[in-house]
Coordinates of C-alpha atoms in Angstrom, one line a residue:
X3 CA -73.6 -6.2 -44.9
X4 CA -76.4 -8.1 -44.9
X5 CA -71.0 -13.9 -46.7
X6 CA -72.5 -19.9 -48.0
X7 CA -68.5 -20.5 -45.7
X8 CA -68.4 -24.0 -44.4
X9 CA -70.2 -24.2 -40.9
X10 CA -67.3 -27.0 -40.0
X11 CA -63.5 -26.8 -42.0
X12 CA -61.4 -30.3 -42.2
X13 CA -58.0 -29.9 -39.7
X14 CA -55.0 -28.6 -41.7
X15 CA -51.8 -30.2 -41.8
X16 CA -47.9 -29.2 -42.1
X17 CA -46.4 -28.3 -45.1
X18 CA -44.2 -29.8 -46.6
X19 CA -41.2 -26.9 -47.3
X20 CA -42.3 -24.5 -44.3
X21 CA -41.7 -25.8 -40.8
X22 CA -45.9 -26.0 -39.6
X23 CA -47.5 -26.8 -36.3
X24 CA -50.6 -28.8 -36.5
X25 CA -53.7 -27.0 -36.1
X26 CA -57.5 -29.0 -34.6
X27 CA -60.3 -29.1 -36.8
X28 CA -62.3 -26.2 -37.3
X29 CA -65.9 -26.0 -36.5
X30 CA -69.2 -24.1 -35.9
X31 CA -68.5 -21.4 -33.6
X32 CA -71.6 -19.3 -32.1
X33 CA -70.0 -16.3 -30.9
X34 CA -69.3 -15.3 -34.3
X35 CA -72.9 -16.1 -34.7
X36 CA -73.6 -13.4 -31.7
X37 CA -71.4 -10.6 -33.3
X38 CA -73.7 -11.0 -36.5
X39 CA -76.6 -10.8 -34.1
X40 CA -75.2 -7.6 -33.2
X41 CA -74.8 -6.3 -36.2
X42 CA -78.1 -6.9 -37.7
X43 CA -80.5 -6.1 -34.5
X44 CA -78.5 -2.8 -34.8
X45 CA -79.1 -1.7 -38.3
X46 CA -82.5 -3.1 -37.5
X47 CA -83.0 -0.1 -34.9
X48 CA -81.3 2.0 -37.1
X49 CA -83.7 1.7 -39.7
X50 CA -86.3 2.7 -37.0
X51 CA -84.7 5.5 -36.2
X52 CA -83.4 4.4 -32.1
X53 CA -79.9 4.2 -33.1
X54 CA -78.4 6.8 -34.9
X55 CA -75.0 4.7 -35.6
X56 CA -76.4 2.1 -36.1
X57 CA -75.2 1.8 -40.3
X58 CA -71.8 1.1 -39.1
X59 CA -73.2 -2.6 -38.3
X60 CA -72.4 -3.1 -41.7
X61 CA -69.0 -2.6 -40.7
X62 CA -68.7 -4.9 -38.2
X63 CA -70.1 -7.1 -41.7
X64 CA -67.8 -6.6 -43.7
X65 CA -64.9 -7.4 -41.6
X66 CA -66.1 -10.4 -40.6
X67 CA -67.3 -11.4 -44.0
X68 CA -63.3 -10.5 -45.1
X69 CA -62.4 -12.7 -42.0
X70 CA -64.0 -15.6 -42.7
X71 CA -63.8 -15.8 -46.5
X72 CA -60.1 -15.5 -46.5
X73 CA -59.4 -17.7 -43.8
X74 CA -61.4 -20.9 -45.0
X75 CA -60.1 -20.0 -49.1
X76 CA -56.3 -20.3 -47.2
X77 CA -57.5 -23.2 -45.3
X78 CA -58.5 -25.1 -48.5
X79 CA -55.4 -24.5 -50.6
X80 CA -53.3 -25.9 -47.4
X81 CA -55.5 -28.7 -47.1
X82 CA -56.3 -29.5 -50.6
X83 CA -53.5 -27.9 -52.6
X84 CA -55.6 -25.7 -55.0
X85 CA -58.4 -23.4 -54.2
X86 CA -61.9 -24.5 -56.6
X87 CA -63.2 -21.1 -57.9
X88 CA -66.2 -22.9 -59.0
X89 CA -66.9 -24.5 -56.4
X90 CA -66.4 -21.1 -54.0
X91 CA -68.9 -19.3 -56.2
X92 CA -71.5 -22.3 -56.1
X93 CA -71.8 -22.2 -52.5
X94 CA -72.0 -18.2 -52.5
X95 CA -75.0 -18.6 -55.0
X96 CA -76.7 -21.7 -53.0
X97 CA -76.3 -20.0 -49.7
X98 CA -77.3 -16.2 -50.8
X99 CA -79.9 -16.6 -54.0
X100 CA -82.6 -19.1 -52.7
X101 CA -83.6 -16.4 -50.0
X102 CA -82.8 -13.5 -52.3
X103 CA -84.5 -14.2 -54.9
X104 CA -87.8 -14.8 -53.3
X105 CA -87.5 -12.1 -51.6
X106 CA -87.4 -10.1 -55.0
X107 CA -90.4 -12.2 -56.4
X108 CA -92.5 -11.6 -53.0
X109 CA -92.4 -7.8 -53.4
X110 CA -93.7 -7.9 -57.2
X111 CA -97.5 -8.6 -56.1
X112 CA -97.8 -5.9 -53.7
X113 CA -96.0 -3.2 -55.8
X114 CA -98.6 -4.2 -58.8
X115 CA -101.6 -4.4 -56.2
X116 CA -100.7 -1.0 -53.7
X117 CA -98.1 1.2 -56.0
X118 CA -98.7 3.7 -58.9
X119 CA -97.0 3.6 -61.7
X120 CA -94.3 5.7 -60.9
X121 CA -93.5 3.5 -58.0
X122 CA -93.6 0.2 -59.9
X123 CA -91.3 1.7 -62.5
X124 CA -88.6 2.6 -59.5
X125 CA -88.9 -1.4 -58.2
X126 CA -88.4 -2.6 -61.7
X127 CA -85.4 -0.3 -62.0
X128 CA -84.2 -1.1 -58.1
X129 CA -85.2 -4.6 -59.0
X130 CA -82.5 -5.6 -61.6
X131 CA -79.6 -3.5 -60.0
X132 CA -80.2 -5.4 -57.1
X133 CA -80.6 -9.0 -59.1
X134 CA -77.4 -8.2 -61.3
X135 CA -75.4 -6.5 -57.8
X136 CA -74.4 -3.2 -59.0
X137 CA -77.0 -1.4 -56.3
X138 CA -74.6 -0.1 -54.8
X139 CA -73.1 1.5 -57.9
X140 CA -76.4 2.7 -58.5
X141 CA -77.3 3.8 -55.5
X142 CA -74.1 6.2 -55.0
X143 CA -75.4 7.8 -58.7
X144 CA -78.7 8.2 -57.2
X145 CA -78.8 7.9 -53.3
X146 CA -82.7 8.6 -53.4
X147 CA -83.9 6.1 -55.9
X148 CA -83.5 3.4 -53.3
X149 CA -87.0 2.4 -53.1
X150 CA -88.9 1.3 -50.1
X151 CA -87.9 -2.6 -51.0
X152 CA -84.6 -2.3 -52.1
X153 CA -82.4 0.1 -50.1
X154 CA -80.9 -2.1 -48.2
X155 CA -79.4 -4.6 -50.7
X156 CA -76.5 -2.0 -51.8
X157 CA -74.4 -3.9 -49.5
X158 CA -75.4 -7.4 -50.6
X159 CA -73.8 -5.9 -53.6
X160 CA -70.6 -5.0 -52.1
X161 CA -70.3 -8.3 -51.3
X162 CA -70.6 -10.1 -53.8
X163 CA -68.4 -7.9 -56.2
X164 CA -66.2 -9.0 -53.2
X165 CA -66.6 -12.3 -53.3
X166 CA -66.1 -12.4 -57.2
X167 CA -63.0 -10.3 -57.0
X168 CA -60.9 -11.3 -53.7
X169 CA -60.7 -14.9 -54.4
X170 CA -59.2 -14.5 -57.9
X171 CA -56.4 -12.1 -56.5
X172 CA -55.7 -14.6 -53.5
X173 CA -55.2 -17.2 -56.3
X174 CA -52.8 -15.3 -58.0
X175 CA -51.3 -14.2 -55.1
X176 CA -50.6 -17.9 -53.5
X177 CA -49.1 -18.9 -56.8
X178 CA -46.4 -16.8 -56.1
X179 CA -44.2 -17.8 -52.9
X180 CA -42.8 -14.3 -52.4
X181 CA -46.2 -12.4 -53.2
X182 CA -47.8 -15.0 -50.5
X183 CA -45.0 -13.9 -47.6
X184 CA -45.7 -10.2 -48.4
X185 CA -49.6 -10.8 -48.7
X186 CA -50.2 -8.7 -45.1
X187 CA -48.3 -5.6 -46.8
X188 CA -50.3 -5.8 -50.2
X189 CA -53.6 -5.6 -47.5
X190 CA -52.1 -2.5 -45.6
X191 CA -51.3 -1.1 -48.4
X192 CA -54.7 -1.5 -49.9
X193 CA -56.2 -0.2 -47.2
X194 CA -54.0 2.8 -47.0
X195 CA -54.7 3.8 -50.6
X196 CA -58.5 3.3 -49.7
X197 CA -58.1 6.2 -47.0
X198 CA -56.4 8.1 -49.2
X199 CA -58.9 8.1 -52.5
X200 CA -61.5 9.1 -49.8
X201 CA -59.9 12.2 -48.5
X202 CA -59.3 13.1 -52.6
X203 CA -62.8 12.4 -53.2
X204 CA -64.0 14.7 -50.3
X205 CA -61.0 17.0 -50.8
X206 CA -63.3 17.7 -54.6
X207 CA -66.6 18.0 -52.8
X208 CA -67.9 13.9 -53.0
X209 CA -71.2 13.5 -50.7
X210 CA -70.7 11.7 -47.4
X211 CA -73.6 9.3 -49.2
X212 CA -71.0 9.1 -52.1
X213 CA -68.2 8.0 -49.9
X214 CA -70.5 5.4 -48.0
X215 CA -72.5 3.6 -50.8
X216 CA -69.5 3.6 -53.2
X217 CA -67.8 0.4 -53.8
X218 CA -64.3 2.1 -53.9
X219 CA -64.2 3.7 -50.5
X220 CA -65.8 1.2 -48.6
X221 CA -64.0 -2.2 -49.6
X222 CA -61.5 -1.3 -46.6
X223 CA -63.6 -2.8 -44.1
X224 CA -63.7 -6.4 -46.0
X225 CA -59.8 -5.7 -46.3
X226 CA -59.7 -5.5 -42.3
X227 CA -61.1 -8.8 -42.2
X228 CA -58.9 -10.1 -45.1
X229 CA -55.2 -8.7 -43.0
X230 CA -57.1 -10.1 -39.7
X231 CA -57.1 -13.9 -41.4
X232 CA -54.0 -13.3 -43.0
X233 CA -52.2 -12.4 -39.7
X234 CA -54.2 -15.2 -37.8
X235 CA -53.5 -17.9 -40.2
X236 CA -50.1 -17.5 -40.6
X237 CA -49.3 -17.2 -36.7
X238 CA -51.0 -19.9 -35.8
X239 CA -49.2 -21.6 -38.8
X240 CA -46.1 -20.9 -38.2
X241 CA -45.2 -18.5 -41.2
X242 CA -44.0 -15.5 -39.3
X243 CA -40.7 -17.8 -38.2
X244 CA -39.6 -21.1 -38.6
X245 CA -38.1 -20.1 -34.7
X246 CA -40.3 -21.8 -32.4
X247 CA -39.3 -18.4 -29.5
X248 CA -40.8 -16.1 -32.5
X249 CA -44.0 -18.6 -32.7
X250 CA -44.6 -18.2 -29.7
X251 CA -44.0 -14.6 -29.5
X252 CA -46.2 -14.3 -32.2
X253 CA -49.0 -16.8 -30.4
X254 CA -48.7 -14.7 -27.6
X255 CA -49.5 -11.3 -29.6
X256 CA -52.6 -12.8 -30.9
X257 CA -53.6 -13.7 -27.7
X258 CA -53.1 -10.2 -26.3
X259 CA -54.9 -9.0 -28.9
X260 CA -58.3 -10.9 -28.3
X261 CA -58.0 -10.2 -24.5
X262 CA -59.1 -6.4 -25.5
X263 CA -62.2 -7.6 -27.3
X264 CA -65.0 -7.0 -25.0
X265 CA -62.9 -2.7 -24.8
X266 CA -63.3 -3.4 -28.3
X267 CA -66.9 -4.6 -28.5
X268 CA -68.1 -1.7 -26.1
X269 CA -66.0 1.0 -28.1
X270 CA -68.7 0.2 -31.4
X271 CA -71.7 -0.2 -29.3
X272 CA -70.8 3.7 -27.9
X273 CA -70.1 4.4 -31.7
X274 CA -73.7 3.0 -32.5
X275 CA -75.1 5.2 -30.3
X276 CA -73.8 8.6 -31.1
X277 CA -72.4 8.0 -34.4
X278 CA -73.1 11.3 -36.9
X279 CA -75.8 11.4 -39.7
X280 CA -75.3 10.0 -42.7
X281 CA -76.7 12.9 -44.7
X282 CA -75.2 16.3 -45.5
X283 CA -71.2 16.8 -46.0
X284 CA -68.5 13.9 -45.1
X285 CA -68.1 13.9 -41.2
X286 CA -65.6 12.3 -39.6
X287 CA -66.5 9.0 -40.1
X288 CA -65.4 9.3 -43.7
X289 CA -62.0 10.7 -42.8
X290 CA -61.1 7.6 -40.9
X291 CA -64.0 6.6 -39.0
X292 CA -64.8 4.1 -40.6
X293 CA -61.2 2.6 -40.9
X294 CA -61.2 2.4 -37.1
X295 CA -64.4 0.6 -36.4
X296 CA -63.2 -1.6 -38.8
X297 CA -59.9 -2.0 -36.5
X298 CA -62.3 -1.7 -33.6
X299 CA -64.7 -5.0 -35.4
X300 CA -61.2 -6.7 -36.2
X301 CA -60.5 -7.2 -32.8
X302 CA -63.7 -7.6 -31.5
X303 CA -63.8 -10.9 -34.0
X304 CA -60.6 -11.7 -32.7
X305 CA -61.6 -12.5 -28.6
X306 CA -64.5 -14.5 -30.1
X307 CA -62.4 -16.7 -32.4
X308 CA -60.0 -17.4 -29.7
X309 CA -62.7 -18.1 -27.3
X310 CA -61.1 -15.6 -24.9
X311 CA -61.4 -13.8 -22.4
X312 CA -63.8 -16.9 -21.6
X313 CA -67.3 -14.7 -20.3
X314 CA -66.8 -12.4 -23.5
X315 CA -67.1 -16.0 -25.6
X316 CA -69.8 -17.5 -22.9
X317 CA -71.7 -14.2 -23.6
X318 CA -71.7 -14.0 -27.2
X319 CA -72.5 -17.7 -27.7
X320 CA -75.7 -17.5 -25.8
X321 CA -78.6 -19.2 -27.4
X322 CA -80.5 -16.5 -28.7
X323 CA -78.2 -14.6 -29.9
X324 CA -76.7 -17.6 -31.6
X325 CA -80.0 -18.0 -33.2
X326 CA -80.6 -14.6 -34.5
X327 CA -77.3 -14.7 -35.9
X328 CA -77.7 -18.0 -37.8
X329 CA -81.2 -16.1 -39.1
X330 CA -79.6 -12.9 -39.9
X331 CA -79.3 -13.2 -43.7
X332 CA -83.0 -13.8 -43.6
X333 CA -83.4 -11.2 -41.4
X334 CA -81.5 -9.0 -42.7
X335 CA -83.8 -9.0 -46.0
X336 CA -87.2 -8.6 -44.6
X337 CA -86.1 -6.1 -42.2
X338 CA -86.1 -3.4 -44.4
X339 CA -89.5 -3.1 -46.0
X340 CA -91.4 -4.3 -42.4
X341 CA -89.6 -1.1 -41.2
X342 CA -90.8 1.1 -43.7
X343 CA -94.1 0.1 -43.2
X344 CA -93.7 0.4 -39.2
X345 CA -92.4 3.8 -39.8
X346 CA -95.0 5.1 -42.0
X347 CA -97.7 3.2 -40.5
X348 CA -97.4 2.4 -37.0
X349 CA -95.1 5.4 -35.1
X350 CA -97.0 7.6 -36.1
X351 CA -100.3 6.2 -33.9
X352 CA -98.1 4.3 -31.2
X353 CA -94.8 5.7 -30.7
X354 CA -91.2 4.7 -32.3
X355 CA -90.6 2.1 -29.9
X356 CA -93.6 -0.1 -29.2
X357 CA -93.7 -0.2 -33.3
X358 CA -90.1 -1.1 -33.5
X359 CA -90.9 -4.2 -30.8
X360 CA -93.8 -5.3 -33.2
X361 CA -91.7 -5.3 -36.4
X362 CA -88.9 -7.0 -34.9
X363 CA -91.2 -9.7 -34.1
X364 CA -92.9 -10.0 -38.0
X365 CA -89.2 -9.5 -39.4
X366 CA -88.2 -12.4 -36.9
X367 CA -91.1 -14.8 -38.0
X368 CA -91.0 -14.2 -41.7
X369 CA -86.5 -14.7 -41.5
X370 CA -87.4 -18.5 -39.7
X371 CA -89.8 -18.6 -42.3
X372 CA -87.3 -17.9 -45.2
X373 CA -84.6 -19.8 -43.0
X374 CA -86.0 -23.1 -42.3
X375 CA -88.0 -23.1 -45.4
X376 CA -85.8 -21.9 -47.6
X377 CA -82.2 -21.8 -46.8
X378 CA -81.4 -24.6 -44.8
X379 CA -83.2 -27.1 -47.3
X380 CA -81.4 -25.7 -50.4
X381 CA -77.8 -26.3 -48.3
X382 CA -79.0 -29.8 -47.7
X383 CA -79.7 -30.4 -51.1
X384 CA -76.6 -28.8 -52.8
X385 CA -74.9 -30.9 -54.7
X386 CA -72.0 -33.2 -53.7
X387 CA -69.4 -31.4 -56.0
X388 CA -69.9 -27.6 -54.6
X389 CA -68.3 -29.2 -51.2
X390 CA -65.2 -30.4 -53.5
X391 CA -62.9 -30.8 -49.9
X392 CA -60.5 -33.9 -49.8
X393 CA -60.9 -34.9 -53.2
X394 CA -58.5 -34.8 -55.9
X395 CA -58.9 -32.4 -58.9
X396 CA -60.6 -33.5 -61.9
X397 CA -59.2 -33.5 -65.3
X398 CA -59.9 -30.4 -67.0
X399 CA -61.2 -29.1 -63.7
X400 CA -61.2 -25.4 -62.8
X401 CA -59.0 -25.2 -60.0
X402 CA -56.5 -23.2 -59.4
X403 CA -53.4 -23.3 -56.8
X404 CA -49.7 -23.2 -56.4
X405 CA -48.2 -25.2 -58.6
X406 CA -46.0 -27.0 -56.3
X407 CA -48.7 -27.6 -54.0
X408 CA -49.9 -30.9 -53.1
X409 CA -52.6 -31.9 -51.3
X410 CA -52.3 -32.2 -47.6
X411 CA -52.7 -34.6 -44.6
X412 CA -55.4 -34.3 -42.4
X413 CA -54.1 -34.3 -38.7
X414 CA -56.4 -33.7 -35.6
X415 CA -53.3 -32.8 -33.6
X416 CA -53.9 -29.9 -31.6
X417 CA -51.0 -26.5 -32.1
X418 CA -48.4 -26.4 -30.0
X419 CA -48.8 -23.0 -29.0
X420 CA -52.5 -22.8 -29.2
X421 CA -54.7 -25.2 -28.6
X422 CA -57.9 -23.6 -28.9
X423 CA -58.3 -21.4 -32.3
X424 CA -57.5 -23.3 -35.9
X425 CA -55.6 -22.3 -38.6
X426 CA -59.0 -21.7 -40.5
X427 CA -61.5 -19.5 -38.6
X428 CA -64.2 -21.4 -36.7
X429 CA -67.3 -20.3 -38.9
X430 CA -70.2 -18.5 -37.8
X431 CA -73.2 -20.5 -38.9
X432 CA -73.7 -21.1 -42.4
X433 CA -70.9 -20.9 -45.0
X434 CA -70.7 -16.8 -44.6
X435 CA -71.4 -14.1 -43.3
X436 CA -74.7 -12.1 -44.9
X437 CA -73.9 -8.8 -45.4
X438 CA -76.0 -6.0 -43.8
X439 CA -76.6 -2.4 -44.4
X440 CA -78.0 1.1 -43.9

């Protein structure tokens, strides 16, 4: 999956009743844009059949989509005092429907002009799943009846069910003080019970397509990400201690952390490689597999958030991978159908990888098509209200917080114990991450 977040985040400031360090301002930063390079370019090749892993790059989505959603929706209660709902959900549709949207008009010619009417029927079906995001839902009823335009968008799906559930439940959870302090346990938790309704569901003979497609066993991945913010944010923040020794003991474990990124990083690419097919009974990916590349992604987004080690963050920021990832939504659409056709079309005359270099290149030139001509123009056009950061809330607007929160200072001081990384993660592009899929 194919996730619209702010490309730069305002500098938090203390609070007032928990003893804070000051945090920098947050800001664009390109290795995320890398990793979600990654992850597309290898569902990309998955789709044409050289990477047999290569689905679990929605993984290494979804964490990252939980990452940065949950840290920048932290980030604004801090620094505004509420979180806007409204205005969350407006950016999600300005960033995600332009793009999508012609992308589902685009395909309605050529299904009337080249498909029977069997075939039409199936895109008007796959169609309106995808437009109302329940594909996913569908598509774990009836794995086959994916269509040749639509079977990706299941995860585009996932997310957004995410992003219209999460944000509600971390309202309610921040409006409670003792909820908000036990917030990393309600996310373990969560993903514990995850684990366990998938070893039920295959204990009583659920499909390994069941357990992937399936909103219910896949939303631990995006609760990686979420525990991941949770833990960053409220390290760097000071929340684990009002100590400053248990700061910086805690500075000092995030730092650890990101220094096994790049073991990380190689540990999924080996995973894309040789990770087991998708159809037939549940393999081991589904009894836990997918639970640790999510660890595996977690700290991988880790090292590139906290810039370190320094050549893992030089590497991932390199300009065309930054570029591919700032594309990848787009890319991530068009990729799908261009590799049907490839498949059907052009393997069979000139070989699985000299086709796979020539659809890369047509799904690369019609995503700067749908990203310069679409996507960035719509951003740049939103309206001044969907931003809603530093202002105060409206009468009768819907906003919801803490009720003693206030809105915040804005410092540019940097943390005491950690210069580099902010409070909020440094985004990866646009306002999300797009979610990707098999």
């Amino acid at each position: 999956m194919l996730e619209n977040l702010t490309a730069a985040t305002r500098s938090e400031s203390a609070r007032p009743v928990e003893s804070t360090p000051r945090t920098p301002s947050g800001g664009h930063n390109p290795a995320l844009d890398g990793l979600r390079a990654l992850a597309v370019l290898t569902v990309f090749f998955h789709h044409m059949g050289l990477v047999p892993g290569g689905y679990l790059g929605v993984d290494l989505f979804l964490v990252l989509s939980g990452f940065l959603i949950t840290g920048l929706l932290l980030a604004e209660r801090d620094r505004e005092g509420w979180i806007s709902l409204r205005a969350f959900w407006a950016r999600r549709a300005f960033r995600l429907l332009p793009a999508f949207y012609i992308f589902v008009a685009a395909g309605i010619p050529l299904v009337l002009l080249f498909k029977d009417a069997d075939d039409q029927w199936q895109f008007l079906r796959n169609g309106l799943a995808a437009v109302f995001y329940v594909a996913n839902i569908q598509r774990t009823l009836n794995p086959p009846d994916s269509g040749a335009w639509f079977g990706h968008v299941w995860t585009l799906s996932l997310e957004e069910q995410f992003y219209l559930v999460w944000p509600i439940a971390l309202v309610a959870i921040c409006r409670n003080g003792r909820l908000r302090r036990c917030l990393p346990e309600i996310l373990i938790s969560l993903v514990i019970i995850v684990l366990i309704w998938r070893e039920v569901l295959i204990s009583t003979g659920a499909s390994n397509l069941r357990i992937y497609y399936a909103p219910d066993t896949r939303f631990d991945s995006l609760l990686v990400g979420c525990l991941l913010a949770v833990w960053r944010y409220d390290s760097l923040r000071g929340w684990v201690s009002p100590r400053h020794a248990a700061r910086a003991t805690a500075d000092a474990i995030l730092r650890r952390v990101a220094s096994f990124s790049p073991v990380a990083l190689v540990a999924i690419v080996v995973l894309f490689a040789t990770g087991p097919d998708l159809v037939g009974r549940p393999t081991w990916m589904a009894r836990g597999g997918y639970l640790l590349v999510a660890v595996l992604a977690a700290v991988a987004i880790l090292g590139a958030d906290q810039r370190r080690p320094g050549w893992y963050y030089r590497m991932l920021s390199c300009r065309p991978a930054s570029w591919v990832g700032r594309i990848s939504y787009s890319l991530y659409l068009w990729h799908f159908p261009v590799t049907g056709v490839a498949n059907d079309s052009l393997v069979p005359r000139y070989g699985r990888v000299p086709s796979a270099g020539a659809a890369l290149v047509v799904s690369l030139g019609l995503a700067s098509a749908s990203y310069y001509l679409v996507e960035k123009p719509v951003q740049r056009r939103r309206p001044a209200w969907v931003n809603a950061r530093g202002t105060a809330p409206r009468k009768g607007r819907d906003t919801f917080g803490s009720p003693a929160a206030a809105p915040r200072r804005a410092t540019t001081q940097p943390l005491a114990m950690s210069p580099r990384p902010t409070s909020a993660p440094m985004t990866a592009g646009g306002e999300s991450v797009p979610p990707a899929g098999g």
